[in-house]
CSV table of C-alpha atoms and ligand atoms in Angstrom, one decimal:
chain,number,residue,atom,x,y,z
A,1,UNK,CA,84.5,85.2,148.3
A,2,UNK,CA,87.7,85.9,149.5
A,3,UNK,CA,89.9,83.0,148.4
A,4,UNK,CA,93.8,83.1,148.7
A,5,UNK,CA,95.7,81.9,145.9
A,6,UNK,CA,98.8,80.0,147.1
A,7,UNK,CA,101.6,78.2,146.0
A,8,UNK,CA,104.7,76.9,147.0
A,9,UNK,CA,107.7,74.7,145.7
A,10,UNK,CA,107.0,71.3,146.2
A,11,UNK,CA,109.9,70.7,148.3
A,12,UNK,CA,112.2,72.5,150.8
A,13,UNK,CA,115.5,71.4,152.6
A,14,UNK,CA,116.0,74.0,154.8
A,15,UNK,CA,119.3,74.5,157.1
A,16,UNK,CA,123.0,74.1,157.1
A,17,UNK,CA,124.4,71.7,154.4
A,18,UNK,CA,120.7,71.3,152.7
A,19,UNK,CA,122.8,72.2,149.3
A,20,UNK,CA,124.7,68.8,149.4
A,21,UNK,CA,121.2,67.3,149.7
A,22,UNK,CA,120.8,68.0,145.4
A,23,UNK,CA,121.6,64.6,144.5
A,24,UNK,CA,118.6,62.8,146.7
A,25,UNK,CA,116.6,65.7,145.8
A,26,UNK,CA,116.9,65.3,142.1
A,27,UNK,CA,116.5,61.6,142.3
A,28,UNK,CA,113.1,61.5,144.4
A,29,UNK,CA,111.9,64.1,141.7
A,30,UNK,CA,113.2,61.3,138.9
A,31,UNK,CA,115.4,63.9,137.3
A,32,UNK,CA,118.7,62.8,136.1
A,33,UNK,CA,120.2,65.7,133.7
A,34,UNK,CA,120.6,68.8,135.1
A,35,UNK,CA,122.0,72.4,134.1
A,36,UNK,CA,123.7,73.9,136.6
A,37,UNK,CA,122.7,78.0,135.8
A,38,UNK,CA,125.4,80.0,138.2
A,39,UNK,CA,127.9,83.3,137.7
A,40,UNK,CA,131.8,83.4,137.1
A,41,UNK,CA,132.1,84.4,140.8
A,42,UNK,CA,130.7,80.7,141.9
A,43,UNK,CA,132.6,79.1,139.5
A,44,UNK,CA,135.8,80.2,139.8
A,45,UNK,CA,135.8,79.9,143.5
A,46,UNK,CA,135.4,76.2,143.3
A,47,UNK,CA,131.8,76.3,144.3
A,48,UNK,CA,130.1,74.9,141.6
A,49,UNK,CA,132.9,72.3,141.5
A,50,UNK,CA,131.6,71.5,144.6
A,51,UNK,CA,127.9,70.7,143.8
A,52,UNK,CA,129.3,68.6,140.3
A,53,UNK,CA,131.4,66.9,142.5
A,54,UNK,CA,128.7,65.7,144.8
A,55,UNK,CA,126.2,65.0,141.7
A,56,UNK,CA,129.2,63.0,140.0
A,57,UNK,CA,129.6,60.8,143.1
A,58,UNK,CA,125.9,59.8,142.9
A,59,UNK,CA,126.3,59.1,139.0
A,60,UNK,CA,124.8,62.1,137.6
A,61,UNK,CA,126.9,64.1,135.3
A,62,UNK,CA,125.7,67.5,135.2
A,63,UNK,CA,126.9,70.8,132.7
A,64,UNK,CA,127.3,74.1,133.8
A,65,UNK,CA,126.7,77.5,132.7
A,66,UNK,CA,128.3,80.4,134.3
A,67,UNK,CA,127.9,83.3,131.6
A,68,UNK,CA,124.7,84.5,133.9
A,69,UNK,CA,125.5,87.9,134.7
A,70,UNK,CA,123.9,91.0,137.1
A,71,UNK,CA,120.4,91.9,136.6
A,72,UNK,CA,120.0,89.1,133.2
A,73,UNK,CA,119.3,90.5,130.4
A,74,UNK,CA,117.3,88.7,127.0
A,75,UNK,CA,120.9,88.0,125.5
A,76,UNK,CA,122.5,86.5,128.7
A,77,UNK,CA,119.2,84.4,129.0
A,78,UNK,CA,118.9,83.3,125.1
A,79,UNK,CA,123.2,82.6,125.7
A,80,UNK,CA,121.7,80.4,128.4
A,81,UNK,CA,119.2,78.4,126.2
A,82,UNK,CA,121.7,77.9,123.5
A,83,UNK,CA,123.9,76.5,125.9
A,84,UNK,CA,121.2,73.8,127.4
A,85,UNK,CA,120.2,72.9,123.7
A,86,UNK,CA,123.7,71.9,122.9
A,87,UNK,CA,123.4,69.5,125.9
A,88,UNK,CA,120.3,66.5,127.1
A,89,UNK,CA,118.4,68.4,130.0
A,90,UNK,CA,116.2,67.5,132.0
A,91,UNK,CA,115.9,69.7,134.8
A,92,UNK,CA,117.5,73.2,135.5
A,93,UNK,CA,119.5,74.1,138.9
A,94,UNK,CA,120.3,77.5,139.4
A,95,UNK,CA,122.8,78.2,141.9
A,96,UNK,CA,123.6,81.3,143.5
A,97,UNK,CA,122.4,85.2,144.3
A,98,UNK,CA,119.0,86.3,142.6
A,99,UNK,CA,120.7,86.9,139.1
A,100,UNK,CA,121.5,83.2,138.4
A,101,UNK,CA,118.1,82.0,140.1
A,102,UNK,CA,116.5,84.6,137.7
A,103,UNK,CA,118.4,83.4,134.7
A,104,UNK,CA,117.5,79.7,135.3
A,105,UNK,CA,113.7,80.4,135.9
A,106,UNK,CA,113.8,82.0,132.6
A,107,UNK,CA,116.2,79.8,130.2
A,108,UNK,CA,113.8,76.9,131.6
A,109,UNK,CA,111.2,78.4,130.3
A,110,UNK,CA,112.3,78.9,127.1
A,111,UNK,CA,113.9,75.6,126.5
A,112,UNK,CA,110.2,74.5,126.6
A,113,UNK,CA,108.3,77.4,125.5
A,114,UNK,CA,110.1,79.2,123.1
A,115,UNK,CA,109.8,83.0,121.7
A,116,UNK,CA,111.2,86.3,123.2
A,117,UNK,CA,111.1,86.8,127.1
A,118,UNK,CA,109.3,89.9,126.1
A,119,UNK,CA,106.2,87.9,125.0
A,120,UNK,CA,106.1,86.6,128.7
A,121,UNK,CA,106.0,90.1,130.9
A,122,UNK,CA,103.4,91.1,132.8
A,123,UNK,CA,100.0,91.5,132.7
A,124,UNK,CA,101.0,88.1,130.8
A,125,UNK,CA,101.0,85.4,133.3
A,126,UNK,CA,102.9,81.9,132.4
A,127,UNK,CA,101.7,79.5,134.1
A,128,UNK,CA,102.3,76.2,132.2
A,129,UNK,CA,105.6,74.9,133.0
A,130,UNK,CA,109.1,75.0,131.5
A,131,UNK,CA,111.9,72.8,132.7
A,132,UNK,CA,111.5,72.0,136.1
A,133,UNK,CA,113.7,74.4,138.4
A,134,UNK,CA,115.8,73.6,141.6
A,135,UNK,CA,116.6,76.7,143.4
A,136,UNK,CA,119.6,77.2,145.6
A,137,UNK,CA,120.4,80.4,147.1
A,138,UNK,CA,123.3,81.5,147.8
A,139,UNK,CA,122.2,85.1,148.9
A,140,UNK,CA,120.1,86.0,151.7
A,141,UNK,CA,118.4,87.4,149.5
A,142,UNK,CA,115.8,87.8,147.1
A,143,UNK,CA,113.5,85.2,148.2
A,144,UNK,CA,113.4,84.2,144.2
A,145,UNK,CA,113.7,80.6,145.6
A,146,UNK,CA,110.4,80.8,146.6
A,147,UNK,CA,108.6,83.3,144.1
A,148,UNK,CA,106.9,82.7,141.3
A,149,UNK,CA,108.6,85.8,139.6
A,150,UNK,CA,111.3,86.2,137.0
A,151,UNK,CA,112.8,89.8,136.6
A,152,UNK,CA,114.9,90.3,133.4
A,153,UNK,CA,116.2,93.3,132.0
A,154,UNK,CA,115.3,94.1,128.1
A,155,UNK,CA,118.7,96.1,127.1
A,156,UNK,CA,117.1,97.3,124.1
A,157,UNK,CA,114.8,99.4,126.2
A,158,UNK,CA,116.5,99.6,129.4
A,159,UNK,CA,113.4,98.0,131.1
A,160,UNK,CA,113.5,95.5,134.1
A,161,UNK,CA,110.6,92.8,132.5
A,162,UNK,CA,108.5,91.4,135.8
A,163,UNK,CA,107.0,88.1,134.5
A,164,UNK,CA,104.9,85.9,136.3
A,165,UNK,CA,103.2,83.0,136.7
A,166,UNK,CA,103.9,79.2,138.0
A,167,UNK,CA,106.3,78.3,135.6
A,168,UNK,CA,108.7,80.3,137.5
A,169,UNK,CA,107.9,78.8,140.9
A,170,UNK,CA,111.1,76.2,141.8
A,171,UNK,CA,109.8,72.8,142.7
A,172,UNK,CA,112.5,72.5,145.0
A,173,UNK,CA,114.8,75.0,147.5
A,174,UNK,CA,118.1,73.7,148.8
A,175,UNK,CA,118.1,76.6,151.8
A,176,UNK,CA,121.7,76.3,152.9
A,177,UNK,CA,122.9,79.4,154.8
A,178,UNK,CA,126.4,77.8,154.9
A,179,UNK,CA,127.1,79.6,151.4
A,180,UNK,CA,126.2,83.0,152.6
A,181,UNK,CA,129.3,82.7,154.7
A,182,UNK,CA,131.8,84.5,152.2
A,183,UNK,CA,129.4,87.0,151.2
A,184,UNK,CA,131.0,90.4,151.4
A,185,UNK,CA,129.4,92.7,153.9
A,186,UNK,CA,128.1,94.9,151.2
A,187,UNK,CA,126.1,92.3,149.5
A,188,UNK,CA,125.2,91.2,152.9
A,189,UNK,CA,123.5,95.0,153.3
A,190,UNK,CA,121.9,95.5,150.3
A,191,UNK,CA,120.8,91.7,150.1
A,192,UNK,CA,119.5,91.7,153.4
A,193,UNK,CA,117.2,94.9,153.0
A,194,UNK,CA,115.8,93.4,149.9
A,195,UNK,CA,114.1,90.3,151.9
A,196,UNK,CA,113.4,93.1,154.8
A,197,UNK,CA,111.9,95.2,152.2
A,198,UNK,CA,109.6,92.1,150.7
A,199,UNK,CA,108.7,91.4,153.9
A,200,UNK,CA,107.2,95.1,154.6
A,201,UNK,CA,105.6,95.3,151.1
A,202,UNK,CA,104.2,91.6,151.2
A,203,UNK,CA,102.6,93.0,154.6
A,204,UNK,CA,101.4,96.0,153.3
A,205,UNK,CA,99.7,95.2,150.3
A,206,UNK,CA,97.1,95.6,148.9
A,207,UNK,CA,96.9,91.4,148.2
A,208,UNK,CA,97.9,90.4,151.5
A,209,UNK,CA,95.9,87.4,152.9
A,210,UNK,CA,96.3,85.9,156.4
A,211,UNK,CA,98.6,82.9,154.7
A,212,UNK,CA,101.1,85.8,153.6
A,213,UNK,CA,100.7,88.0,156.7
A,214,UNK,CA,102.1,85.0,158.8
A,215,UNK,CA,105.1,84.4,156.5
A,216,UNK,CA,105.8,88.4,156.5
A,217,UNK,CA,105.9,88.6,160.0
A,218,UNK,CA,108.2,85.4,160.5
A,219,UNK,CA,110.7,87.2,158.3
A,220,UNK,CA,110.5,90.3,159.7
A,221,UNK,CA,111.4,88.9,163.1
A,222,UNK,CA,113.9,86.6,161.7
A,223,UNK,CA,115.8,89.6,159.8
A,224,UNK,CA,115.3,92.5,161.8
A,225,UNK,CA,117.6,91.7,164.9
A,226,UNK,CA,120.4,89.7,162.3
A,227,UNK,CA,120.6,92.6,159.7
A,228,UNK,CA,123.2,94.6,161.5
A,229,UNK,CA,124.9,91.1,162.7
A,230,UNK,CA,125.5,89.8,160.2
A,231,UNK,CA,127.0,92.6,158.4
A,232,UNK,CA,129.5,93.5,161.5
A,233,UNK,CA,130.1,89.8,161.9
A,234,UNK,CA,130.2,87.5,158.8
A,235,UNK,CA,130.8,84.5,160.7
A,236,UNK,CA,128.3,85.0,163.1
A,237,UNK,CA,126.3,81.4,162.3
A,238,UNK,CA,123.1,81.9,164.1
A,239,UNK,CA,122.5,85.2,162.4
A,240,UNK,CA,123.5,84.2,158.7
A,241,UNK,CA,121.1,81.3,159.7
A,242,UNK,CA,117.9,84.1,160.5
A,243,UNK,CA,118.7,85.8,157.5
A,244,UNK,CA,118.5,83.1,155.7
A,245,UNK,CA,115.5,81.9,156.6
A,246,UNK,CA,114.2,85.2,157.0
A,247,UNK,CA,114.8,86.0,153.4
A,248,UNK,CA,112.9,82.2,152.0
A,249,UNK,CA,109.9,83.3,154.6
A,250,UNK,CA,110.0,86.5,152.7
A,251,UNK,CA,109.6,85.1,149.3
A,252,UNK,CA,107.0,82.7,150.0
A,253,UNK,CA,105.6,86.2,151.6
A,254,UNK,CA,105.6,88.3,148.7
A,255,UNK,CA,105.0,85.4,146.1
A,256,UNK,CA,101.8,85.0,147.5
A,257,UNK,CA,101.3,88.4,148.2
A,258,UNK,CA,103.0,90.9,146.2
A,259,UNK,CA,105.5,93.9,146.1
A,260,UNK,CA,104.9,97.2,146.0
A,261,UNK,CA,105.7,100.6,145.8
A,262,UNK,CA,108.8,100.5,146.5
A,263,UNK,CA,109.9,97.5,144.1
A,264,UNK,CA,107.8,99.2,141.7
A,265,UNK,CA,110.0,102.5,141.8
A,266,UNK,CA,113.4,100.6,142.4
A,267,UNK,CA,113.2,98.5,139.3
A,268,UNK,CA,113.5,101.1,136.6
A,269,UNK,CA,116.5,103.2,139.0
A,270,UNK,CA,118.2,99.6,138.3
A,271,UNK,CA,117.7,99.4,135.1
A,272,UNK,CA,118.5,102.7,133.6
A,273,UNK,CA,121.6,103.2,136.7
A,274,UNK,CA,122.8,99.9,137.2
A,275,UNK,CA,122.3,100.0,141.1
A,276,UNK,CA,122.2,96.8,142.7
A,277,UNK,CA,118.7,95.7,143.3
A,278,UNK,CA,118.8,95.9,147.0
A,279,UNK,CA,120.9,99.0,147.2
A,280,UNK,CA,117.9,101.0,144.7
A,281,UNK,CA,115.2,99.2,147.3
A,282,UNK,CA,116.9,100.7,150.0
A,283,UNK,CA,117.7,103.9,149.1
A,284,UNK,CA,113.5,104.1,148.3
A,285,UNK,CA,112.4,102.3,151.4
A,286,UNK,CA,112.3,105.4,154.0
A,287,UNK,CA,110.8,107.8,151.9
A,288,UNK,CA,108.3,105.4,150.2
A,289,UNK,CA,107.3,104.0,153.5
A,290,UNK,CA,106.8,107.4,155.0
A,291,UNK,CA,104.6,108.8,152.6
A,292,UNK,CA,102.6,105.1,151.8
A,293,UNK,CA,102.5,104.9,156.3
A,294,UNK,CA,99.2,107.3,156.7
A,295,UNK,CA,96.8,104.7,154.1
A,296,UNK,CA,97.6,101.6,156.2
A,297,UNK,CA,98.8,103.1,160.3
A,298,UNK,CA,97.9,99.7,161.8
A,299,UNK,CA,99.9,97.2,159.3
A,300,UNK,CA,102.7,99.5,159.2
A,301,UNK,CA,102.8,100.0,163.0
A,302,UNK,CA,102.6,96.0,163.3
A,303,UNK,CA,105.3,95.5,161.0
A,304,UNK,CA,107.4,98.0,163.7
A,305,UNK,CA,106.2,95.1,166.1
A,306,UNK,CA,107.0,92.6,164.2
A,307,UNK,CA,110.9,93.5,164.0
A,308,UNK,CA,111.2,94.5,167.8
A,309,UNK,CA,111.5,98.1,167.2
A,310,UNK,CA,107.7,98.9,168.9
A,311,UNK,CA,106.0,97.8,171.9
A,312,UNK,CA,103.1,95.4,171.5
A,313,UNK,CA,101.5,97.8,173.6
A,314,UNK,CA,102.5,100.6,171.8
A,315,UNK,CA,99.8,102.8,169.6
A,316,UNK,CA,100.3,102.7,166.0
A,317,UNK,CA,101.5,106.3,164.9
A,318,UNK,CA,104.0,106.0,167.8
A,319,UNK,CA,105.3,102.5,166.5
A,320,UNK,CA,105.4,104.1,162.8
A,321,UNK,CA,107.0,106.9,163.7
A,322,UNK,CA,109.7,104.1,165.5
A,323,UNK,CA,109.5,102.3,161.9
A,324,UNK,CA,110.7,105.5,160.2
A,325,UNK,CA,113.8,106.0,162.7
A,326,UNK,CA,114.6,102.6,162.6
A,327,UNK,CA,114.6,102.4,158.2
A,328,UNK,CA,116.6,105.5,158.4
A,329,UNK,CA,119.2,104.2,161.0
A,330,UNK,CA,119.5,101.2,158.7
A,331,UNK,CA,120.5,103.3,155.7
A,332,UNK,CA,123.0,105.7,157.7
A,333,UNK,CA,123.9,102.7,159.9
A,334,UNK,CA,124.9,100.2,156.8
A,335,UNK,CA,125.8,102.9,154.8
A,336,UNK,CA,123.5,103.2,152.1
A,337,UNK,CA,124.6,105.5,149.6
A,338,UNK,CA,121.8,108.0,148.2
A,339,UNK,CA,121.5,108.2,144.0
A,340,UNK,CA,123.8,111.1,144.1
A,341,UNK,CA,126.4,109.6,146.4
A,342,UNK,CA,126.4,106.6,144.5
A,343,UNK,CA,127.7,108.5,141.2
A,344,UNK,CA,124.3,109.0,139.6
A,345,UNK,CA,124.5,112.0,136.8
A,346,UNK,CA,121.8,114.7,137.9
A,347,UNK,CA,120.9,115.7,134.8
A,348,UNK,CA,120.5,112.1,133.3
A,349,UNK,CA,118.3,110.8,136.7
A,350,UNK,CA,116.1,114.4,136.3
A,351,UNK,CA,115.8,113.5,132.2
A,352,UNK,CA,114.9,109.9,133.0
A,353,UNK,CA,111.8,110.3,135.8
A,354,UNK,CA,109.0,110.7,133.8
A,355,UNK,CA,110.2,107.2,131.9
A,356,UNK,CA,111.0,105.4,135.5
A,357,UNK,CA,107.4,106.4,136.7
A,358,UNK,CA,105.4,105.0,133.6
A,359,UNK,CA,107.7,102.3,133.9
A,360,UNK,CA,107.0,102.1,137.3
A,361,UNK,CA,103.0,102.3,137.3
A,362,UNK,CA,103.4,100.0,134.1
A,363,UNK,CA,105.0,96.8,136.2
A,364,UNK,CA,101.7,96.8,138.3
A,365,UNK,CA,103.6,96.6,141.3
A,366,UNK,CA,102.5,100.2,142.7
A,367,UNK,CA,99.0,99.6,142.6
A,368,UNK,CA,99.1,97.1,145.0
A,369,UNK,CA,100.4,99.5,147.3
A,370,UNK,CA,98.6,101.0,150.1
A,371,UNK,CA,98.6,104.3,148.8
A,372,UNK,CA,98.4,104.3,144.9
A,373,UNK,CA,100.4,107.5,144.0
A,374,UNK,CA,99.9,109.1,140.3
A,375,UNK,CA,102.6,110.3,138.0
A,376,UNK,CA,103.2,113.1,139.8
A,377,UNK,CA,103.6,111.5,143.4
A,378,UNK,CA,105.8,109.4,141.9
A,379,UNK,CA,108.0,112.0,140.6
A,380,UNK,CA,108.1,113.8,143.9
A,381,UNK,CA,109.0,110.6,145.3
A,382,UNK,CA,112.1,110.0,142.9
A,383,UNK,CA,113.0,114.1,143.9
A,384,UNK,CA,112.8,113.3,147.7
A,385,UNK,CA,114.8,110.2,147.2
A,386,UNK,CA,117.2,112.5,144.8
A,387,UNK,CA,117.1,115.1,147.3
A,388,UNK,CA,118.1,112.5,150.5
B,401,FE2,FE1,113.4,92.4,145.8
């Protein structure tokens, strides 16, 4: 039998101001006490202010912790659960890029759960739940409103810890591309080809299922034609709008999907280098794609079709070779730096391959992909990628 296993948060308010929808939110889910998990960034600019001062004016008082930082680590996220301890929670809201959304997944877990956040990487799978989670993005954007993922770095070993299960799936996502407004146009890049690049690997994949197909090819023609708008206008409404619905479609995509290759190999670059998460995706996603393309022509040519790039018409190596061009143009186009460019030590990346690749093959994300490469391919990969 060939059964598709889906889930999805229970509730979604999708569109602009959906964020100042919390308060009824919370209430129609009888939750009273939240945790607001954010960054410094989104309180200091009066954001989070914002959101407390629409909770205070239904009567819930709510706390807030804004020591989340980039890429969470175990001690940021057991910070995080200290913090909700010292207060009476009942629900946790994270509130802003995939970082803080990341951070509150996991410290509502383990206000119920308890133990490392090693003990709850994959192949474990978690699905009882935590604290329940309200999601609201402020990135367009990792999609981890949607997922039922948490990624978070273990700094003892430099590793980027995928855990899954249902506990990390949000019951609710406040989608309110109003807050993507101020984003700064390299966020907006690297951001943007993170939910471009779940779409393509949710698409690709080996676990794709007709449920996911559809929500892979919505994003894919919601981002596609925005990506470059956005990013040369900020204010351009109707685009941040695509994007960010593109980037939600894209979660739900890969959450019920999965990743790939390409996550797979750009997990351990940010965990050893520090690259933004997006920035490491893109700087795989042309060479990856090029050399996974040959195992799976027709999906790859359809997700060419998908973004406007091809002709319906079209036959498939012409619309992949259109797919390559068109990854490529992104990169040069939204100036993606390459490992090197971006202040990468040579000798320290060449020492550290054969550690990304079994970290790679170890997250299980590169056997789902089309093309299942061994140590070695993955190596070469990492050298092409080194090489530009
Ligand atoms: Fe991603």
């Amino acid at each position: 039998m060939n059964i598709a296993s889906i889930a999805l948060p229970r509730i979604f308010r999708i569109g602009g101001g959906a964020s100042k929808q919390l308060p009824e939110v919370l209430a129609s889910l009888g939750l009273s006490r939240p945790l607001i998990v954010t960054d410094a960034y989104l309180m200091s600019s009066g954001r989070v202010a914002e959101l407390e001062n629409g909770l205070a004016a239904a009567g819930i008082a709510a706390r807030a912790f804004a020591d989340t930082v980039p890429d969470p680590t175990v001690a940021s996220v057991d910070a995080g659960v200290a913090f909700l301890k010292a207060g009476e929670h009942d629900c946790v809201v994270g509130f802003g890029g995939g970082s803080p959304l990341d951070s509150a997944k996991a410290i509502a877990l383990l206000a119920s759960h308890g133990g490392a956040m090693a003990d709850y990487k994959a192949p474990h799978v978690q699905d009882a739940p935590g604290l329940p989670v309200i999601a609201i993005p402020t990135t367009a954007g990792t999609g981890s409103e949607a997922t039922r993922f948490t990624i978070i770095t273990d700094e003892a070993t430099d590793e980027k810890m995928l855990c899954p299960g249902l506990a990390y799936l949000p019951v609710a996502a406040l989608v309110d591309y109003e807050l993507t407004f101020t984003k700064p146009v390299r966020l907006t890049a690297d951001t943007g080809i993170d939910s471009l690049t779940h779409a393509i690997e949710a698409y690709v994949s080996k676990r794709a299922n007709p449920f996911s197909d559809g929500m892979a090819l919505l994003a894919m023609r919601a981002i596609a034609p925005n990506l470059r708008r956005v990013c040369g206008d900020p204010m351009d409404a109707a685009a941040r709008e695509a994007m960010m619905l593109g980037a939600t479609q894209a979660g739900i995509a890969f959450s019920n999907s999965s990743v790939a290759l390409v996550h797979g190999m750009s997990r351990p670059i940010g965990a050893h280098f520090h690259v933004p998460h997006g920035l490491s995706n893109a700087m795989l996603l042309p060479a990856v794609t090029a050399w996974s393309a040959p195992a799976a022509l027709h999906r790859y040519a359809d997700c060419a079709r998908a973004m406007g790039i091809a002709d319906e018409a079209e036959g498939d190596q012409s619309a992949v070779a259109r797919l390559l061009d068109e990854l490529a143009a992104l990169n040069r186009e939204l100036e993606v730096p390459g490992p090197a460019a971006w202040g990468i030590d040579a000798a320290r990346w060449e020492a550290l391959v054969p550690t990304m690749c079994a970290q790679a093959a170890a997250s299980g994300s590169p056997a789902n992909n089309p093309r299942v490469p061994d140590v070695e391919e993955m190596a070469m990969l990492y050298a092409q990628v080194w090489a530009g």
